[in-house]
Amino acid sequence: MPAISMKVNGQAVCGEVENRTLLVEFLRNNLGLTGTHVGCDTSQCGACVVHVNGKAIKSCTTLAVACDGADVTTIEGLSKDGKLHPMQQAFHENHGLQCGFCTPGMIMSAVDMVKRKGKKLDDDTIRHELEGNICRCTGYQNIVAAVKAGAENM
Ligand code: FES
Ligand code: FES
C-alpha cells in the first residue's frame, strides 16, 4: 500500500492507504478527525469540504494519495488557542444550524468564500457560493446571516 504524508491542521501526519482511499476516509478513519462528514459520496452535498493548500475541496471525491505532501485544514483546525474561528462563532450566534450535519462543510466553504470574495458579502453572492453545500434543516436563512456576520469579523 502506498505511504503518504501531509500536514493536517499544522501537524505532520503519515499513513499507509490503498490507492482508492479517499481523503475523507484518511481524515476520519486514519486520523480520527470525524468533524468532516460524508453526506452523499458523490460531490453533491458539501458536508465533506476541507481546505487543501488553501482551497476548499470536496474530500469525498479526492484521493488521499493525490494529497501526498499537501497542507490540509479541517474544521478541527479552525479554532485557535481555544477560541472559535470568527466564522464558527457567527454560526453559533446566528443559529446557523439545526442538526449540525452540514455545518463543518458550510463553515469550511464560507471561510474559503471570504478568502476569494472578501469580507463584504451580499445575500445573493453567499447563496450562489453555497450552491455546492446542501442543508436539509435550516432553510438557509440563518446560514446566510451567519456567513455574512462571520465574513465581517474575519
Ligand atoms: Fe462530499 Fe457530499 S459527502 S459532497
Ligand atoms: Fe441539518 Fe444543515 S443543519 S443539514
PDB file of C-alpha atoms and ligand atoms in Angstrom:
ATOM      1  CA  MET A   1       0.000   0.000   0.000  1.00  0.00           C
ATOM      2  CA  PRO A   2       1.302   3.496  -0.767  1.00  0.00           C
ATOM      3  CA  ALA A   3       2.657   5.512   2.140  1.00  0.00           C
ATOM      4  CA  ILE A   4       1.555   9.147   2.207  1.00  0.00           C
ATOM      5  CA  SER A   5       2.457  12.108   4.353  1.00  0.00           C
ATOM      6  CA  MET A   6       0.889  15.524   4.634  1.00  0.00           C
ATOM      7  CA  LYS A   7       0.323  18.366   7.038  1.00  0.00           C
ATOM      8  CA  VAL A   8      -3.114  18.319   8.661  1.00  0.00           C
ATOM      9  CA  ASN A   9      -4.128  21.236  10.871  1.00  0.00           C
ATOM     10  CA  GLY A  10      -0.469  22.181  11.211  1.00  0.00           C
ATOM     11  CA  GLN A  11       0.711  18.704  12.266  1.00  0.00           C
ATOM     12  CA  ALA A  12       2.822  16.379  10.128  1.00  0.00           C
ATOM     13  CA  VAL A  13       0.961  13.082   9.628  1.00  0.00           C
ATOM     14  CA  CYS A  14       1.613   9.951   7.631  1.00  0.00           C
ATOM     15  CA  GLY A  15      -0.060   6.651   6.918  1.00  0.00           C
ATOM     16  CA  GLU A  16      -0.475   3.740   4.552  1.00  0.00           C
ATOM     17  CA  VAL A  17      -3.533   3.852   2.322  1.00  0.00           C
ATOM     18  CA  GLU A  18      -4.926   1.986  -0.635  1.00  0.00           C
ATOM     19  CA  ASN A  19      -4.806   3.729  -3.983  1.00  0.00           C
ATOM     20  CA  ARG A  20      -8.588   4.070  -3.809  1.00  0.00           C
ATOM     21  CA  THR A  21      -8.692   5.556  -0.278  1.00  0.00           C
ATOM     22  CA  LEU A  22     -10.497   8.880  -0.271  1.00  0.00           C
ATOM     23  CA  LEU A  23      -9.154  11.886   1.578  1.00  0.00           C
ATOM     24  CA  VAL A  24     -12.237  11.923   3.815  1.00  0.00           C
ATOM     25  CA  GLU A  25     -11.608   8.280   4.754  1.00  0.00           C
ATOM     26  CA  PHE A  26      -7.994   9.033   5.606  1.00  0.00           C
ATOM     27  CA  LEU A  27      -9.044  12.003   7.753  1.00  0.00           C
ATOM     28  CA  ARG A  28     -11.837  10.174   9.563  1.00  0.00           C
ATOM     29  CA  ASN A  29     -10.554   6.606   9.782  1.00  0.00           C
ATOM     30  CA  ASN A  30      -6.779   7.001   9.978  1.00  0.00           C
ATOM     31  CA  LEU A  31      -6.570  10.311  11.841  1.00  0.00           C
ATOM     32  CA  GLY A  32      -9.849  10.233  13.808  1.00  0.00           C
ATOM     33  CA  LEU A  33     -10.835  13.682  12.539  1.00  0.00           C
ATOM     34  CA  THR A  34     -14.562  12.978  12.370  1.00  0.00           C
ATOM     35  CA  GLY A  35     -15.643  16.618  12.063  1.00  0.00           C
ATOM     36  CA  THR A  36     -15.502  16.188   8.281  1.00  0.00           C
ATOM     37  CA  HIS A  37     -18.742  14.454   7.327  1.00  0.00           C
ATOM     38  CA  VAL A  38     -19.934  12.303   4.425  1.00  0.00           C
ATOM     39  CA  GLY A  39     -23.466  13.092   3.317  1.00  0.00           C
ATOM     40  CA  CYS A  40     -23.576  11.795  -0.249  1.00  0.00           C
ATOM     41  CA  ASP A  41     -20.222  10.491  -1.536  1.00  0.00           C
ATOM     42  CA  THR A  42     -20.985  11.965  -4.957  1.00  0.00           C
ATOM     43  CA  SER A  43     -19.803  15.587  -4.668  1.00  0.00           C
ATOM     44  CA  GLN A  44     -23.320  16.939  -4.168  1.00  0.00           C
ATOM     45  CA  CYS A  45     -23.793  17.933  -0.539  1.00  0.00           C
ATOM     46  CA  GLY A  46     -20.595  19.644   0.630  1.00  0.00           C
ATOM     47  CA  ALA A  47     -20.564  18.043   4.092  1.00  0.00           C
ATOM     48  CA  CYS A  48     -17.006  16.855   3.384  1.00  0.00           C
ATOM     49  CA  VAL A  49     -15.411  20.200   2.423  1.00  0.00           C
ATOM     50  CA  VAL A  50     -11.873  20.750   3.698  1.00  0.00           C
ATOM     51  CA  HIS A  51      -9.082  23.047   2.553  1.00  0.00           C
ATOM     52  CA  VAL A  52      -6.164  21.593   0.589  1.00  0.00           C
ATOM     53  CA  ASN A  53      -3.287  24.000   0.013  1.00  0.00           C
ATOM     54  CA  GLY A  54      -5.606  26.849   0.955  1.00  0.00           C
ATOM     55  CA  LYS A  55      -8.515  25.957  -1.341  1.00  0.00           C
ATOM     56  CA  ALA A  56     -11.870  24.371  -0.494  1.00  0.00           C
ATOM     57  CA  ILE A  57     -12.319  20.904  -1.988  1.00  0.00           C
ATOM     58  CA  LYS A  58     -14.747  18.020  -1.520  1.00  0.00           C
ATOM     59  CA  SER A  59     -12.803  15.329   0.280  1.00  0.00           C
ATOM     60  CA  CYS A  60     -15.311  12.600  -0.683  1.00  0.00           C
ATOM     61  CA  THR A  61     -14.134  12.750  -4.267  1.00  0.00           C
ATOM     62  CA  THR A  62     -10.427  13.403  -3.691  1.00  0.00           C
ATOM     63  CA  LEU A  63      -7.982  10.542  -3.385  1.00  0.00           C
ATOM     64  CA  ALA A  64      -5.758  10.568  -0.326  1.00  0.00           C
ATOM     65  CA  VAL A  65      -2.716   9.739  -2.490  1.00  0.00           C
ATOM     66  CA  ALA A  66      -3.415  12.878  -4.538  1.00  0.00           C
ATOM     67  CA  CYS A  67      -2.879  14.899  -1.345  1.00  0.00           C
ATOM     68  CA  ASP A  68       0.554  13.447  -0.590  1.00  0.00           C
ATOM     69  CA  GLY A  69       2.679  16.393   0.560  1.00  0.00           C
ATOM     70  CA  ALA A  70      -0.315  18.746   0.813  1.00  0.00           C
ATOM     71  CA  ASP A  71      -1.285  21.173   3.544  1.00  0.00           C
ATOM     72  CA  VAL A  72      -4.787  20.236   4.728  1.00  0.00           C
ATOM     73  CA  THR A  73      -7.100  22.095   7.094  1.00  0.00           C
ATOM     74  CA  THR A  74     -10.241  20.531   8.525  1.00  0.00           C
ATOM     75  CA  ILE A  75     -12.941  22.004  10.734  1.00  0.00           C
ATOM     76  CA  GLU A  76     -10.908  20.858  13.743  1.00  0.00           C
ATOM     77  CA  GLY A  77      -8.068  23.146  12.650  1.00  0.00           C
ATOM     78  CA  LEU A  78     -10.017  26.411  12.508  1.00  0.00           C
ATOM     79  CA  SER A  79     -10.137  27.364  16.177  1.00  0.00           C
ATOM     80  CA  LYS A  80      -7.005  28.850  17.709  1.00  0.00           C
ATOM     81  CA  ASP A  81      -5.936  28.876  21.365  1.00  0.00           C
ATOM     82  CA  GLY A  82      -9.312  27.550  22.473  1.00  0.00           C
ATOM     83  CA  LYS A  83     -11.187  30.342  20.658  1.00  0.00           C
ATOM     84  CA  LEU A  84     -13.642  29.623  17.908  1.00  0.00           C
ATOM     85  CA  HIS A  85     -12.813  30.941  14.450  1.00  0.00           C
ATOM     86  CA  PRO A  86     -14.948  34.055  13.675  1.00  0.00           C
ATOM     87  CA  MET A  87     -16.989  32.019  11.180  1.00  0.00           C
ATOM     88  CA  GLN A  88     -17.681  29.305  13.786  1.00  0.00           C
ATOM     89  CA  GLN A  89     -18.643  31.988  16.298  1.00  0.00           C
ATOM     90  CA  ALA A  90     -21.004  33.595  13.770  1.00  0.00           C
ATOM     91  CA  PHE A  91     -22.765  30.275  13.095  1.00  0.00           C
ATOM     92  CA  HIS A  92     -23.191  29.892  16.853  1.00  0.00           C
ATOM     93  CA  GLU A  93     -24.509  33.422  17.380  1.00  0.00           C
ATOM     94  CA  ASN A  94     -26.821  33.430  14.355  1.00  0.00           C
ATOM     95  CA  HIS A  95     -28.076  29.907  14.963  1.00  0.00           C
ATOM     96  CA  GLY A  96     -26.867  28.898  11.506  1.00  0.00           C
ATOM     97  CA  LEU A  97     -27.588  25.230  12.138  1.00  0.00           C
ATOM     98  CA  GLN A  98     -30.119  22.766  13.411  1.00  0.00           C
ATOM     99  CA  CYS A  99     -28.869  19.153  13.320  1.00  0.00           C
ATOM    100  CA  GLY A 100     -25.345  20.364  12.500  1.00  0.00           C
ATOM    101  CA  PHE A 101     -24.529  17.685   9.950  1.00  0.00           C
ATOM    102  CA  CYS A 102     -23.856  20.157   7.135  1.00  0.00           C
ATOM    103  CA  THR A 103     -22.180  22.715   9.395  1.00  0.00           C
ATOM    104  CA  PRO A 104     -18.487  21.746   9.117  1.00  0.00           C
ATOM    105  CA  GLY A 105     -18.696  21.839   5.324  1.00  0.00           C
ATOM    106  CA  MET A 106     -20.693  25.063   5.357  1.00  0.00           C
ATOM    107  CA  ILE A 107     -18.090  26.742   7.556  1.00  0.00           C
ATOM    108  CA  MET A 108     -15.120  25.495   5.521  1.00  0.00           C
ATOM    109  CA  SER A 109     -16.816  26.694   2.316  1.00  0.00           C
ATOM    110  CA  ALA A 110     -17.666  30.023   3.935  1.00  0.00           C
ATOM    111  CA  VAL A 111     -14.080  30.648   5.052  1.00  0.00           C
ATOM    112  CA  ASP A 112     -12.886  29.887   1.523  1.00  0.00           C
ATOM    113  CA  MET A 113     -15.585  32.214   0.142  1.00  0.00           C
ATOM    114  CA  VAL A 114     -14.325  35.118   2.250  1.00  0.00           C
ATOM    115  CA  LYS A 115     -10.752  34.485   1.117  1.00  0.00           C
ATOM    116  CA  ARG A 116     -11.850  34.671  -2.516  1.00  0.00           C
ATOM    117  CA  LYS A 117     -14.639  37.257  -2.377  1.00  0.00           C
ATOM    118  CA  GLY A 118     -13.720  39.485   0.552  1.00  0.00           C
ATOM    119  CA  LYS A 119     -15.452  40.400   3.788  1.00  0.00           C
ATOM    120  CA  LYS A 120     -18.416  42.326   2.371  1.00  0.00           C
ATOM    121  CA  LEU A 121     -20.758  39.661   1.055  1.00  0.00           C
ATOM    122  CA  ASP A 122     -24.346  40.208  -0.079  1.00  0.00           C
ATOM    123  CA  ASP A 123     -27.073  37.563   0.230  1.00  0.00           C
ATOM    124  CA  ASP A 124     -27.071  36.685  -3.477  1.00  0.00           C
ATOM    125  CA  THR A 125     -23.320  36.079  -3.507  1.00  0.00           C
ATOM    126  CA  ILE A 126     -23.485  33.918  -0.383  1.00  0.00           C
ATOM    127  CA  ARG A 127     -26.362  31.839  -1.745  1.00  0.00           C
ATOM    128  CA  HIS A 128     -24.647  31.404  -5.111  1.00  0.00           C
ATOM    129  CA  GLU A 129     -21.341  30.442  -3.499  1.00  0.00           C
ATOM    130  CA  LEU A 130     -23.049  27.892  -1.254  1.00  0.00           C
ATOM    131  CA  GLU A 131     -24.748  26.075  -4.115  1.00  0.00           C
ATOM    132  CA  GLY A 132     -22.436  23.111  -3.505  1.00  0.00           C
ATOM    133  CA  ASN A 133     -23.476  22.818   0.148  1.00  0.00           C
ATOM    134  CA  ILE A 134     -26.831  21.285   0.976  1.00  0.00           C
ATOM    135  CA  CYS A 135     -28.652  21.797   4.268  1.00  0.00           C
ATOM    136  CA  ARG A 136     -31.709  19.686   4.954  1.00  0.00           C
ATOM    137  CA  CYS A 137     -32.824  21.512   8.096  1.00  0.00           C
ATOM    138  CA  THR A 138     -32.427  25.255   8.280  1.00  0.00           C
ATOM    139  CA  GLY A 139     -33.992  26.750   5.161  1.00  0.00           C
ATOM    140  CA  TYR A 140     -30.648  28.565   4.721  1.00  0.00           C
ATOM    141  CA  GLN A 141     -31.776  31.975   6.041  1.00  0.00           C
ATOM    142  CA  ASN A 142     -29.717  31.773   9.233  1.00  0.00           C
ATOM    143  CA  ILE A 143     -26.778  30.239   7.394  1.00  0.00           C
ATOM    144  CA  VAL A 144     -26.684  33.243   5.060  1.00  0.00           C
ATOM    145  CA  ALA A 145     -26.872  35.594   8.063  1.00  0.00           C
ATOM    146  CA  ALA A 146     -24.084  33.653   9.786  1.00  0.00           C
ATOM    147  CA  VAL A 147     -21.781  33.757   6.766  1.00  0.00           C
ATOM    148  CA  LYS A 148     -22.354  37.493   6.363  1.00  0.00           C
ATOM    149  CA  ALA A 149     -21.555  38.168  10.024  1.00  0.00           C
ATOM    150  CA  GLY A 150     -18.607  35.783  10.083  1.00  0.00           C
ATOM    151  CA  ALA A 151     -17.129  37.352   6.964  1.00  0.00           C
ATOM    152  CA  GLU A 152     -17.191  40.808   8.542  1.00  0.00           C
ATOM    153  CA  ASN A 153     -15.370  39.500  11.606  1.00  0.00           C
ATOM    154  CA  MET A 154     -12.628  37.619   9.750  1.00  0.00           C
TER     155      MET A 154
HETATM  156 FE1  FES B   1     -18.763  15.022  -0.296  1.00  0.00          FE
HETATM  157 FE2  FES B   1     -21.423  15.026  -0.112  1.00  0.00          FE
HETATM  158  S1  FES B   1     -20.011  13.859   1.027  1.00  0.00           S
HETATM  159  S2  FES B   1     -20.126  16.291  -1.344  1.00  0.00           S
HETATM  160 FE1  FES B   2     -29.068  19.831   9.474  1.00  0.00          FE
HETATM  161 FE2  FES B   2     -27.898  21.587   7.837  1.00  0.00          FE
HETATM  162  S1  FES B   2     -28.317  21.820   9.953  1.00  0.00           S
HETATM  163  S2  FES B   2     -28.387  19.531   7.435  1.00  0.00           S
END
